[in-house]
PDB file of C-alpha atoms in Angstrom:
ATOM      1  CA  UNK A  26      77.094 165.230 -50.418  1.00 86.00           C
ATOM      2  CA  UNK A  27      77.745 165.808 -54.867  1.00 94.00           C
ATOM      3  CA  UNK A  28      76.447 162.417 -55.519  1.00 95.00           C
ATOM      4  CA  UNK A  29      73.278 163.017 -53.134  1.00 94.00           C
ATOM      5  CA  UNK A  30      72.689 166.448 -54.433  1.00 97.00           C
ATOM      6  CA  UNK A  31      72.780 165.199 -58.512  1.00 97.00           C
ATOM      7  CA  UNK A  32      70.220 162.258 -57.450  1.00 97.00           C
ATOM      8  CA  UNK A  33      68.119 164.864 -55.977  1.00 97.00           C
ATOM      9  CA  UNK A  34      68.026 166.631 -59.716  1.00 97.00           C
ATOM     10  CA  UNK A  35      67.308 163.510 -61.060  1.00 97.00           C
ATOM     11  CA  UNK A  36      64.524 163.091 -59.011  1.00 95.00           C
ATOM     12  CA  UNK A  37      62.689 166.101 -58.905  1.00 95.00           C
ATOM     13  CA  UNK A  38      63.299 166.364 -63.053  1.00 96.00           C
ATOM     14  CA  UNK A  39      60.234 166.062 -64.953  1.00 94.00           C
ATOM     15  CA  UNK A  40      61.757 163.103 -67.455  1.00 95.00           C
ATOM     16  CA  UNK A  41      65.772 162.535 -68.091  1.00 97.00           C
ATOM     17  CA  UNK A  42      65.289 162.950 -71.842  1.00 96.00           C
ATOM     18  CA  UNK A  43      64.418 166.775 -71.385  1.00 95.00           C
ATOM     19  CA  UNK A  44      67.815 169.549 -71.213  1.00 97.00           C
ATOM     20  CA  UNK A  45      67.621 171.830 -67.869  1.00 97.00           C
ATOM     21  CA  UNK A  46      68.609 174.201 -66.637  1.00 95.00           C
ATOM     22  CA  UNK A  47      71.413 175.757 -64.305  1.00 93.00           C
ATOM     23  CA  UNK A  48      68.189 176.880 -61.607  1.00 93.00           C
ATOM     24  CA  UNK A  49      67.252 173.502 -62.219  1.00 96.00           C
ATOM     25  CA  UNK A  50      70.559 171.855 -60.917  1.00 97.00           C
ATOM     26  CA  UNK A  51      70.907 173.295 -57.508  1.00 96.00           C
ATOM     27  CA  UNK A  52      73.110 175.045 -57.853  1.00 94.00           C
ATOM     28  CA  UNK A  53      75.841 172.212 -58.687  1.00 96.00           C
ATOM     29  CA  UNK A  54      76.018 173.302 -62.623  1.00 95.00           C
ATOM     30  CA  UNK A  55      80.054 173.637 -62.708  1.00 95.00           C
ATOM     31  CA  UNK A  56      80.464 170.449 -60.018  1.00 97.00           C
ATOM     32  CA  UNK A  57      78.132 168.341 -62.669  1.00 98.00           C
ATOM     33  CA  UNK A  58      80.159 169.864 -65.612  1.00 96.00           C
ATOM     34  CA  UNK A  59      83.769 168.886 -64.577  1.00 97.00           C
ATOM     35  CA  UNK A  60      82.380 165.267 -63.670  1.00 97.00           C
ATOM     36  CA  UNK A  61      80.485 164.888 -67.384  1.00 98.00           C
ATOM     37  CA  UNK A  62      77.617 164.247 -65.226  1.00 98.00           C
ATOM     38  CA  UNK A  63      76.018 166.819 -67.019  1.00 98.00           C
ATOM     39  CA  UNK A  64      76.798 168.149 -70.393  1.00 98.00           C
ATOM     40  CA  UNK A  65      76.549 171.578 -72.483  1.00 95.00           C
ATOM     41  CA  UNK A  66      74.128 170.898 -75.112  1.00 96.00           C
ATOM     42  CA  UNK A  67      72.922 174.634 -76.839  1.00 95.00           C
ATOM     43  CA  UNK A  68      71.310 177.232 -75.125  1.00 96.00           C
ATOM     44  CA  UNK A  69      67.186 178.629 -75.673  1.00 94.00           C
ATOM     45  CA  UNK A  70      66.362 181.241 -78.165  1.00 93.00           C
ATOM     46  CA  UNK A  71      63.872 182.941 -76.527  1.00 92.00           C
ATOM     47  CA  UNK A  72      62.897 183.763 -73.103  1.00 93.00           C
ATOM     48  CA  UNK A  73      60.015 184.755 -70.891  1.00 92.00           C
ATOM     49  CA  UNK A  74      60.495 188.665 -69.889  1.00 91.00           C
ATOM     50  CA  UNK A  75      58.050 190.247 -67.076  1.00 84.00           C
ATOM     51  CA  UNK A  76      56.562 192.900 -68.656  1.00 88.00           C
ATOM     52  CA  UNK A  77      53.904 195.127 -66.142  1.00 82.00           C
ATOM     53  CA  UNK A  78      51.527 192.906 -65.034  1.00 84.00           C
ATOM     54  CA  UNK A  79      52.494 189.881 -66.930  1.00 86.00           C
ATOM     55  CA  UNK A  80      55.910 188.385 -68.932  1.00 89.00           C
ATOM     56  CA  UNK A  81      56.415 188.625 -72.730  1.00 90.00           C
ATOM     57  CA  UNK A  82      58.550 186.206 -74.721  1.00 90.00           C
ATOM     58  CA  UNK A  83      61.672 188.060 -76.438  1.00 94.00           C
ATOM     59  CA  UNK A  84      64.399 186.343 -78.739  1.00 94.00           C
ATOM     60  CA  UNK A  85      67.761 186.852 -77.598  1.00 95.00           C
ATOM     61  CA  UNK A  86      71.360 186.980 -79.503  1.00 94.00           C
ATOM     62  CA  UNK A  87      74.305 185.294 -77.821  1.00 95.00           C
ATOM     63  CA  UNK A  88      77.639 186.123 -77.794  1.00 94.00           C
ATOM     64  CA  UNK A  89      79.948 183.423 -77.576  1.00 93.00           C
ATOM     65  CA  UNK A  90      83.476 185.607 -77.488  1.00 93.00           C
ATOM     66  CA  UNK A  91      81.919 187.601 -73.476  1.00 95.00           C
ATOM     67  CA  UNK A  92      79.663 184.300 -72.787  1.00 94.00           C
ATOM     68  CA  UNK A  93      77.174 186.297 -72.768  1.00 96.00           C
ATOM     69  CA  UNK A  94      73.815 186.967 -73.715  1.00 96.00           C
ATOM     70  CA  UNK A  95      71.231 189.926 -74.681  1.00 96.00           C
ATOM     71  CA  UNK A  96      68.173 191.318 -76.068  1.00 95.00           C
ATOM     72  CA  UNK A  97      66.075 194.243 -76.205  1.00 93.00           C
ATOM     73  CA  UNK A  98      63.884 195.305 -73.289  1.00 91.00           C
ATOM     74  CA  UNK A  99      60.131 195.401 -74.820  1.00 89.00           C
ATOM     75  CA  UNK A 100      59.239 197.591 -71.737  1.00 82.00           C
ATOM     76  CA  UNK A 101      61.417 200.152 -72.785  1.00 85.00           C
ATOM     77  CA  UNK A 102      62.755 201.160 -75.816  1.00 82.00           C
ATOM     78  CA  UNK A 103      66.782 201.106 -77.326  1.00 83.00           C
ATOM     79  CA  UNK A 104      67.930 199.178 -73.592  1.00 91.00           C
ATOM     80  CA  UNK A 105      69.340 196.435 -74.145  1.00 93.00           C
ATOM     81  CA  UNK A 106      69.696 193.495 -71.125  1.00 94.00           C
ATOM     82  CA  UNK A 107      72.897 191.696 -71.567  1.00 94.00           C
ATOM     83  CA  UNK A 108      72.590 188.151 -68.884  1.00 94.00           C
ATOM     84  CA  UNK A 109      75.653 185.517 -68.446  1.00 95.00           C
ATOM     85  CA  UNK A 110      75.463 183.261 -71.291  1.00 94.00           C
ATOM     86  CA  UNK A 111      75.364 180.299 -68.686  1.00 93.00           C
ATOM     87  CA  UNK A 112      71.734 181.545 -67.335  1.00 93.00           C
ATOM     88  CA  UNK A 113      69.935 180.018 -70.929  1.00 95.00           C
ATOM     89  CA  UNK A 114      72.201 177.276 -71.314  1.00 96.00           C
ATOM     90  CA  UNK A 115      70.961 173.740 -71.542  1.00 97.00           C
ATOM     91  CA  UNK A 116      72.014 171.044 -70.297  1.00 97.00           C
ATOM     92  CA  UNK A 117      71.703 166.780 -70.814  1.00 98.00           C
ATOM     93  CA  UNK A 118      72.110 164.802 -68.263  1.00 98.00           C
ATOM     94  CA  UNK A 119      74.911 161.909 -68.331  1.00 98.00           C
ATOM     95  CA  UNK A 120      73.442 159.344 -65.956  1.00 98.00           C
ATOM     96  CA  UNK A 121      76.030 156.101 -67.510  1.00 97.00           C
ATOM     97  CA  UNK A 122      78.826 158.907 -66.408  1.00 98.00           C
ATOM     98  CA  UNK A 123      77.487 159.433 -63.279  1.00 98.00           C
ATOM     99  CA  UNK A 124      76.732 155.864 -62.083  1.00 98.00           C
ATOM    100  CA  UNK A 125      80.302 154.348 -63.454  1.00 98.00           C
ATOM    101  CA  UNK A 126      81.798 156.846 -60.508  1.00 97.00           C
ATOM    102  CA  UNK A 127      79.229 155.451 -57.935  1.00 97.00           C
ATOM    103  CA  UNK A 128      80.463 152.228 -59.218  1.00 97.00           C
ATOM    104  CA  UNK A 129      84.080 152.934 -59.263  1.00 97.00           C
ATOM    105  CA  UNK A 130      83.409 154.174 -55.519  1.00 96.00           C
ATOM    106  CA  UNK A 131      81.492 150.996 -54.236  1.00 95.00           C
ATOM    107  CA  UNK A 132      84.145 148.758 -55.488  1.00 94.00           C
ATOM    108  CA  UNK A 133      82.303 147.085 -57.703  1.00 95.00           C
ATOM    109  CA  UNK A 134      84.554 144.840 -59.375  1.00 93.00           C
ATOM    110  CA  UNK A 135      84.665 145.471 -63.227  1.00 94.00           C
ATOM    111  CA  UNK A 136      83.135 142.034 -63.981  1.00 94.00           C
ATOM    112  CA  UNK A 137      80.753 142.378 -61.925  1.00 94.00           C
ATOM    113  CA  UNK A 138      79.185 145.945 -63.188  1.00 96.00           C
ATOM    114  CA  UNK A 139      75.971 145.457 -65.432  1.00 95.00           C
ATOM    115  CA  UNK A 140      75.529 145.698 -68.765  1.00 93.00           C
ATOM    116  CA  UNK A 141      72.743 146.455 -68.781  1.00 94.00           C
ATOM    117  CA  UNK A 142      71.296 148.617 -66.293  1.00 96.00           C
ATOM    118  CA  UNK A 143      67.769 149.846 -66.997  1.00 95.00           C
ATOM    119  CA  UNK A 144      65.308 147.756 -65.409  1.00 94.00           C
ATOM    120  CA  UNK A 145      62.991 150.177 -65.692  1.00 93.00           C
ATOM    121  CA  UNK A 146      62.513 153.150 -68.387  1.00 94.00           C
ATOM    122  CA  UNK A 147      63.865 156.233 -66.244  1.00 94.00           C
ATOM    123  CA  UNK A 148      63.036 155.056 -62.672  1.00 94.00           C
ATOM    124  CA  UNK A 149      65.490 151.539 -61.548  1.00 95.00           C
ATOM    125  CA  UNK A 150      68.941 150.566 -62.619  1.00 96.00           C
ATOM    126  CA  UNK A 151      70.839 147.815 -62.025  1.00 96.00           C
ATOM    127  CA  UNK A 152      74.314 149.273 -61.091  1.00 97.00           C
ATOM    128  CA  UNK A 153      75.850 145.616 -60.490  1.00 96.00           C
ATOM    129  CA  UNK A 154      76.466 143.141 -57.933  1.00 93.00           C
ATOM    130  CA  UNK A 155      78.873 144.073 -54.953  1.00 92.00           C
ATOM    131  CA  UNK A 156      80.690 141.161 -53.146  1.00 86.00           C
ATOM    132  CA  UNK A 157      80.312 140.621 -49.457  1.00 79.00           C
ATOM    133  CA  UNK A 158      82.660 140.907 -47.347  1.00 74.00           C
ATOM    134  CA  UNK A 159      85.323 137.971 -48.102  1.00 72.00           C
ATOM    135  CA  UNK A 160      82.563 135.776 -49.809  1.00 72.00           C
ATOM    136  CA  UNK A 161      82.242 134.256 -52.833  1.00 76.00           C
ATOM    137  CA  UNK A 162      78.961 135.946 -52.532  1.00 77.00           C
ATOM    138  CA  UNK A 163      77.321 138.865 -54.057  1.00 86.00           C
ATOM    139  CA  UNK A 164      74.843 141.147 -53.518  1.00 88.00           C
ATOM    140  CA  UNK A 165      73.077 143.305 -56.684  1.00 92.00           C
ATOM    141  CA  UNK A 166      72.945 146.845 -55.838  1.00 95.00           C
ATOM    142  CA  UNK A 167      70.402 149.212 -57.587  1.00 96.00           C
ATOM    143  CA  UNK A 168      69.791 152.745 -58.197  1.00 97.00           C
ATOM    144  CA  UNK A 169      65.450 153.995 -57.703  1.00 95.00           C
ATOM    145  CA  UNK A 170      64.287 157.279 -58.955  1.00 94.00           C
ATOM    146  CA  UNK A 171      60.973 157.721 -57.554  1.00 91.00           C
ATOM    147  CA  UNK A 172      60.733 154.817 -55.969  1.00 87.00           C
ATOM    148  CA  UNK A 173      56.950 155.216 -54.047  1.00 81.00           C
ATOM    149  CA  UNK A 174      55.190 156.296 -57.693  1.00 79.00           C
ATOM    150  CA  UNK A 175      56.440 153.717 -59.824  1.00 72.00           C
ATOM    151  CA  UNK A 176      54.975 150.614 -57.234  1.00 76.00           C
ATOM    152  CA  UNK A 177      53.558 147.829 -59.648  1.00 78.00           C
ATOM    153  CA  UNK A 178      56.467 148.179 -62.266  1.00 82.00           C
ATOM    154  CA  UNK A 179      59.279 148.042 -59.708  1.00 83.00           C
ATOM    155  CA  UNK A 180      57.570 144.948 -57.785  1.00 81.00           C
ATOM    156  CA  UNK A 181      57.281 142.937 -60.625  1.00 82.00           C
ATOM    157  CA  UNK A 182      61.066 143.855 -62.077  1.00 86.00           C
ATOM    158  CA  UNK A 183      62.551 143.071 -58.726  1.00 85.00           C
ATOM    159  CA  UNK A 184      60.004 140.096 -57.941  1.00 80.00           C
ATOM    160  CA  UNK A 185      62.014 138.917 -61.293  1.00 75.00           C
ATOM    161  CA  UNK A 186      63.379 134.908 -60.552  1.00 69.00           C
ATOM    162  CA  UNK A 187      66.338 135.971 -62.632  1.00 73.00           C
ATOM    163  CA  UNK A 188      67.519 138.577 -60.388  1.00 76.00           C
ATOM    164  CA  UNK A 189      69.269 138.167 -57.416  1.00 75.00           C
ATOM    165  CA  UNK A 190      67.723 138.219 -53.971  1.00 75.00           C
ATOM    166  CA  UNK A 191      68.774 140.471 -50.637  1.00 78.00           C
ATOM    167  CA  UNK A 192      70.304 143.801 -52.095  1.00 87.00           C
ATOM    168  CA  UNK A 193      70.493 147.348 -52.043  1.00 92.00           C
ATOM    169  CA  UNK A 194      68.491 149.606 -53.958  1.00 94.00           C
ATOM    170  CA  UNK A 195      70.098 153.381 -54.055  1.00 96.00           C
ATOM    171  CA  UNK A 196      67.663 156.370 -53.072  1.00 95.00           C
ATOM    172  CA  UNK A 197      67.417 159.858 -53.617  1.00 94.00           C
ATOM    173  CA  UNK A 198      67.038 160.131 -49.945  1.00 90.00           C
ATOM    174  CA  UNK A 199      65.980 157.474 -47.479  1.00 86.00           C
ATOM    175  CA  UNK A 200      62.579 156.062 -48.019  1.00 85.00           C
ATOM    176  CA  UNK A 201      60.629 154.013 -46.035  1.00 78.00           C
ATOM    177  CA  UNK A 202      58.599 151.317 -48.596  1.00 82.00           C
ATOM    178  CA  UNK A 203      58.970 147.454 -48.002  1.00 76.00           C
ATOM    179  CA  UNK A 204      60.533 146.195 -51.370  1.00 80.00           C
ATOM    180  CA  UNK A 205      60.376 141.946 -52.441  1.00 79.00           C
ATOM    181  CA  UNK A 206      62.809 139.167 -52.524  1.00 76.00           C
ATOM    182  CA  UNK A 207      64.345 140.872 -48.942  1.00 74.00           C
ATOM    183  CA  UNK A 208      65.394 143.946 -50.776  1.00 83.00           C
ATOM    184  CA  UNK A 209      66.478 146.951 -48.830  1.00 85.00           C
ATOM    185  CA  UNK A 210      66.876 150.834 -49.633  1.00 89.00           C
ATOM    186  CA  UNK A 211      69.148 153.396 -48.001  1.00 92.00           C
ATOM    187  CA  UNK A 212      69.711 156.653 -49.384  1.00 93.00           C
ATOM    188  CA  UNK A 213      72.673 157.481 -51.009  1.00 96.00           C
ATOM    189  CA  UNK A 214      73.573 160.513 -48.870  1.00 93.00           C
ATOM    190  CA  UNK A 215      74.025 157.564 -45.975  1.00 91.00           C
ATOM    191  CA  UNK A 216      75.931 155.123 -48.076  1.00 94.00           C
ATOM    192  CA  UNK A 217      78.521 157.453 -49.867  1.00 95.00           C
ATOM    193  CA  UNK A 218      79.984 159.965 -47.362  1.00 92.00           C
ATOM    194  CA  UNK A 219      83.305 162.580 -47.071  1.00 89.00           C
ATOM    195  CA  UNK A 220      86.045 160.861 -45.318  1.00 84.00           C
ATOM    196  CA  UNK A 221      88.341 164.133 -45.483  1.00 83.00           C
ATOM    197  CA  UNK A 222      90.165 163.062 -48.297  1.00 85.00           C
ATOM    198  CA  UNK A 223      87.885 162.537 -50.298  1.00 90.00           C
ATOM    199  CA  UNK A 224      83.964 160.450 -50.814  1.00 93.00           C
ATOM    200  CA  UNK A 225      84.275 156.947 -49.420  1.00 93.00           C
ATOM    201  CA  UNK A 226      81.294 154.548 -48.935  1.00 93.00           C
ATOM    202  CA  UNK A 227      80.223 153.155 -45.030  1.00 90.00           C
ATOM    203  CA  UNK A 228      82.100 150.374 -44.907  1.00 88.00           C
ATOM    204  CA  UNK A 229      80.040 149.347 -42.164  1.00 84.00           C
ATOM    205  CA  UNK A 230      76.458 150.247 -43.028  1.00 85.00           C
ATOM    206  CA  UNK A 231      77.459 148.598 -45.973  1.00 87.00           C
ATOM    207  CA  UNK A 232      78.484 145.587 -44.041  1.00 81.00           C
ATOM    208  CA  UNK A 233      75.060 146.174 -41.959  1.00 77.00           C
ATOM    209  CA  UNK A 234      72.817 145.692 -44.894  1.00 80.00           C
ATOM    210  CA  UNK A 235      74.550 143.038 -46.538  1.00 78.00           C
ATOM    211  CA  UNK A 236      74.033 141.325 -43.836  1.00 63.00           C
ATOM    212  CA  UNK A 237      70.629 140.320 -45.161  1.00 48.00           C
ATOM    213  CA  UNK A 238      72.340 137.592 -47.258  1.00 44.00           C
ATOM    214  CA  UNK A 239      71.562 134.642 -45.054  1.00 42.00           C
ATOM    215  CA  UNK A 240      73.539 133.229 -42.044  1.00 39.00           C
ATOM    216  CA  UNK A 241      75.284 131.347 -45.363  1.00 45.00           C
ATOM    217  CA  UNK A 242      77.158 134.436 -46.504  1.00 46.00           C
ATOM    218  CA  UNK A 243      80.064 133.443 -45.336  1.00 52.00           C
ATOM    219  CA  UNK A 244      79.742 129.442 -45.786  1.00 63.00           C
ATOM    220  CA  UNK A 245      82.156 127.672 -48.748  1.00 69.00           C
ATOM    221  CA  UNK A 246      80.166 124.643 -48.640  1.00 79.00           C
ATOM    222  CA  UNK A 247      76.811 125.638 -49.449  1.00 86.00           C
ATOM    223  CA  UNK A 248      75.700 128.410 -51.695  1.00 88.00           C
ATOM    224  CA  UNK A 249      74.022 130.021 -55.344  1.00 87.00           C
ATOM    225  CA  UNK A 250      75.552 132.305 -58.079  1.00 86.00           C
ATOM    226  CA  UNK A 251      73.140 133.651 -59.613  1.00 81.00           C
ATOM    227  CA  UNK A 252      75.111 135.122 -62.132  1.00 80.00           C
ATOM    228  CA  UNK A 253      75.925 131.675 -63.486  1.00 87.00           C
ATOM    229  CA  UNK A 254      73.883 129.514 -62.110  1.00 90.00           C
ATOM    230  CA  UNK A 255      75.928 127.527 -59.580  1.00 91.00           C
ATOM    231  CA  UNK A 256      74.520 125.447 -56.952  1.00 92.00           C
ATOM    232  CA  UNK A 257      76.765 124.135 -53.764  1.00 92.00           C
ATOM    233  CA  UNK A 258      75.513 122.317 -51.674  1.00 92.00           C
ATOM    234  CA  UNK A 259      76.900 120.341 -48.283  1.00 89.00           C
ATOM    235  CA  UNK A 260      75.186 117.472 -49.370  1.00 90.00           C
ATOM    236  CA  UNK A 261      76.204 116.931 -53.019  1.00 90.00           C
ATOM    237  CA  UNK A 262      80.382 117.001 -53.093  1.00 88.00           C
ATOM    238  CA  UNK A 263      80.674 119.078 -56.222  1.00 90.00           C
ATOM    239  CA  UNK A 264      78.587 122.475 -57.676  1.00 91.00           C
ATOM    240  CA  UNK A 265      75.950 122.238 -60.512  1.00 93.00           C
ATOM    241  CA  UNK A 266      75.852 125.000 -62.861  1.00 94.00           C
ATOM    242  CA  UNK A 267      72.181 125.038 -64.158  1.00 95.00           C
ATOM    243  CA  UNK A 268      71.114 127.158 -67.370  1.00 94.00           C
ATOM    244  CA  UNK A 269      68.197 128.009 -68.547  1.00 93.00           C
ATOM    245  CA  UNK A 270      64.170 126.822 -66.497  1.00 93.00           C
ATOM    246  CA  UNK A 271      66.888 125.047 -64.348  1.00 95.00           C
ATOM    247  CA  UNK A 272      68.758 128.206 -63.148  1.00 94.00           C
ATOM    248  CA  UNK A 273      65.471 130.010 -62.671  1.00 93.00           C
ATOM    249  CA  UNK A 274      63.826 127.294 -60.247  1.00 94.00           C
ATOM    250  CA  UNK A 275      66.959 126.407 -58.394  1.00 94.00           C
ATOM    251  CA  UNK A 276      67.264 130.583 -58.001  1.00 91.00           C
ATOM    252  CA  UNK A 277      63.792 130.509 -56.400  1.00 90.00           C
ATOM    253  CA  UNK A 278      64.346 127.976 -53.905  1.00 91.00           C
ATOM    254  CA  UNK A 279      67.453 129.719 -53.032  1.00 88.00           C
ATOM    255  CA  UNK A 280      65.388 132.878 -52.059  1.00 81.00           C
ATOM    256  CA  UNK A 281      62.934 130.741 -50.390  1.00 78.00           C
ATOM    257  CA  UNK A 282      65.306 128.385 -48.651  1.00 80.00           C
ATOM    258  CA  UNK A 283      64.926 129.517 -44.706  1.00 69.00           C
ATOM    259  CA  UNK A 284      61.172 128.478 -45.471  1.00 67.00           C
ATOM    260  CA  UNK A 285      59.847 125.487 -44.517  1.00 71.00           C
ATOM    261  CA  UNK A 286      59.216 124.751 -48.795  1.00 79.00           C
ATOM    262  CA  UNK A 287      57.195 126.042 -51.791  1.00 86.00           C
ATOM    263  CA  UNK A 288      54.070 124.235 -53.491  1.00 88.00           C
ATOM    264  CA  UNK A 289      55.566 123.308 -56.630  1.00 94.00           C
ATOM    265  CA  UNK A 290      52.746 125.167 -58.156  1.00 91.00           C
ATOM    266  CA  UNK A 291      54.063 128.279 -57.215  1.00 88.00           C
ATOM    267  CA  UNK A 292      56.583 128.240 -59.087  1.00 91.00           C
ATOM    268  CA  UNK A 293      55.389 126.871 -62.743  1.00 93.00           C
ATOM    269  CA  UNK A 294      53.496 130.730 -62.184  1.00 90.00           C
ATOM    270  CA  UNK A 295      56.869 132.426 -61.088  1.00 87.00           C
ATOM    271  CA  UNK A 296      58.992 130.417 -63.196  1.00 91.00           C
ATOM    272  CA  UNK A 297      57.387 129.053 -66.243  1.00 92.00           C
ATOM    273  CA  UNK A 298      58.622 125.939 -65.737  1.00 93.00           C
ATOM    274  CA  UNK A 299      57.359 122.555 -66.072  1.00 92.00           C
ATOM    275  CA  UNK A 300      54.700 120.628 -64.203  1.00 92.00           C
ATOM    276  CA  UNK A 301      57.077 118.966 -61.810  1.00 94.00           C
ATOM    277  CA  UNK A 302      60.890 118.828 -60.538  1.00 95.00           C
ATOM    278  CA  UNK A 303      60.879 115.185 -63.031  1.00 94.00           C
ATOM    279  CA  UNK A 304      60.449 117.205 -66.071  1.00 94.00           C
ATOM    280  CA  UNK A 305      63.021 120.423 -64.831  1.00 95.00           C
ATOM    281  CA  UNK A 306      65.537 118.195 -64.463  1.00 96.00           C
ATOM    282  CA  UNK A 307      65.733 114.447 -64.578  1.00 94.00           C
ATOM    283  CA  UNK A 308      65.717 111.193 -62.632  1.00 92.00           C
ATOM    284  CA  UNK A 309      68.313 113.212 -60.324  1.00 91.00           C
ATOM    285  CA  UNK A 310      66.450 115.900 -58.473  1.00 95.00           C
ATOM    286  CA  UNK A 311      66.680 114.906 -56.005  1.00 94.00           C
ATOM    287  CA  UNK A 312      69.810 115.370 -55.254  1.00 94.00           C
ATOM    288  CA  UNK A 313      68.990 118.919 -54.901  1.00 93.00           C
ATOM    289  CA  UNK A 314      65.645 119.322 -54.258  1.00 95.00           C
ATOM    290  CA  UNK A 315      63.869 117.171 -51.561  1.00 93.00           C
ATOM    291  CA  UNK A 316      59.254 116.381 -50.980  1.00 91.00           C
ATOM    292  CA  UNK A 317      57.952 117.505 -48.245  1.00 85.00           C
ATOM    293  CA  UNK A 318      56.215 114.396 -46.437  1.00 80.00           C
ATOM    294  CA  UNK A 319      52.546 115.256 -45.588  1.00 75.00           C
ATOM    295  CA  UNK A 320      51.965 118.038 -47.630  1.00 78.00           C
ATOM    296  CA  UNK A 321      51.598 117.336 -51.257  1.00 84.00           C
ATOM    297  CA  UNK A 322      53.433 118.905 -54.085  1.00 90.00           C
ATOM    298  CA  UNK A 323      55.445 120.800 -51.531  1.00 90.00           C
ATOM    299  CA  UNK A 324      59.401 120.720 -51.889  1.00 93.00           C
ATOM    300  CA  UNK A 325      62.265 122.875 -50.141  1.00 90.00           C
ATOM    301  CA  UNK A 326      66.306 122.541 -51.479  1.00 92.00           C
ATOM    302  CA  UNK A 327      68.200 119.893 -49.690  1.00 91.00           C
ATOM    303  CA  UNK A 328      70.329 122.665 -47.637  1.00 84.00           C
ATOM    304  CA  UNK A 329      71.018 122.512 -43.994  1.00 72.00           C
ATOM    305  CA  UNK A 330      69.303 125.360 -43.164  1.00 57.00           C
TER     306      UNK A 330
END
């Protein structure tokens, strides 16, 4: 499948800033060019050619009209070797164009697409947030390159209190790796499939992956929108929008809502918030949080779970 072939090209590229040759595009240069996932950007000015038991660098000349290049053979005086110009064409990676297409295929709503995609340079990108079924809940979709080789970086990034939990991380192929915050990996070739009428996504697989968003994903009385900081609890009549450190703290408690409790000192460490709930939320903190009896310094969100 073309989209997974492209991601495999990125996986094997030494750097996304480096230009590639046709031999590095897995036989898909024409298809990538037509979709502008790759952009032709110059040509080699010299190449290595075999001479006896070694290689020798020779300069090339280009005939744009015939779309060929040629060089004078160093091993056979007077002989001119002609080859297709595409053999020495350099291609620049246009990752944004490819990610735009993936967002279209996954039907990520325009308002939910990430404005700033890069999370870790050349390693992790946030495509946007995908709607969970017919609910008002959304789950983040990430794209990862060489995921196993940058564990320390992505662990820190995906643990950020500012990022929603329970998302999907797309990879070039399936990888057996445990991600923080209940994120799951999925090989892009499994999620995007050829239906016969074109490329689409496997709706059943996507539904199974997104089931990890929790038992209350269809519950209009209890939800948290991590993008705008809006929290709705069944015990409170109206939703409340939190900002800044308040939003970070609520996000952390929402992610842990199925746990017994969180120790406030851990919340301080993760969010850099103030020393206690009263300092963060004021005297009304107990509308959303409750102290766990018998466990000093432990709190939980006042959900029905």
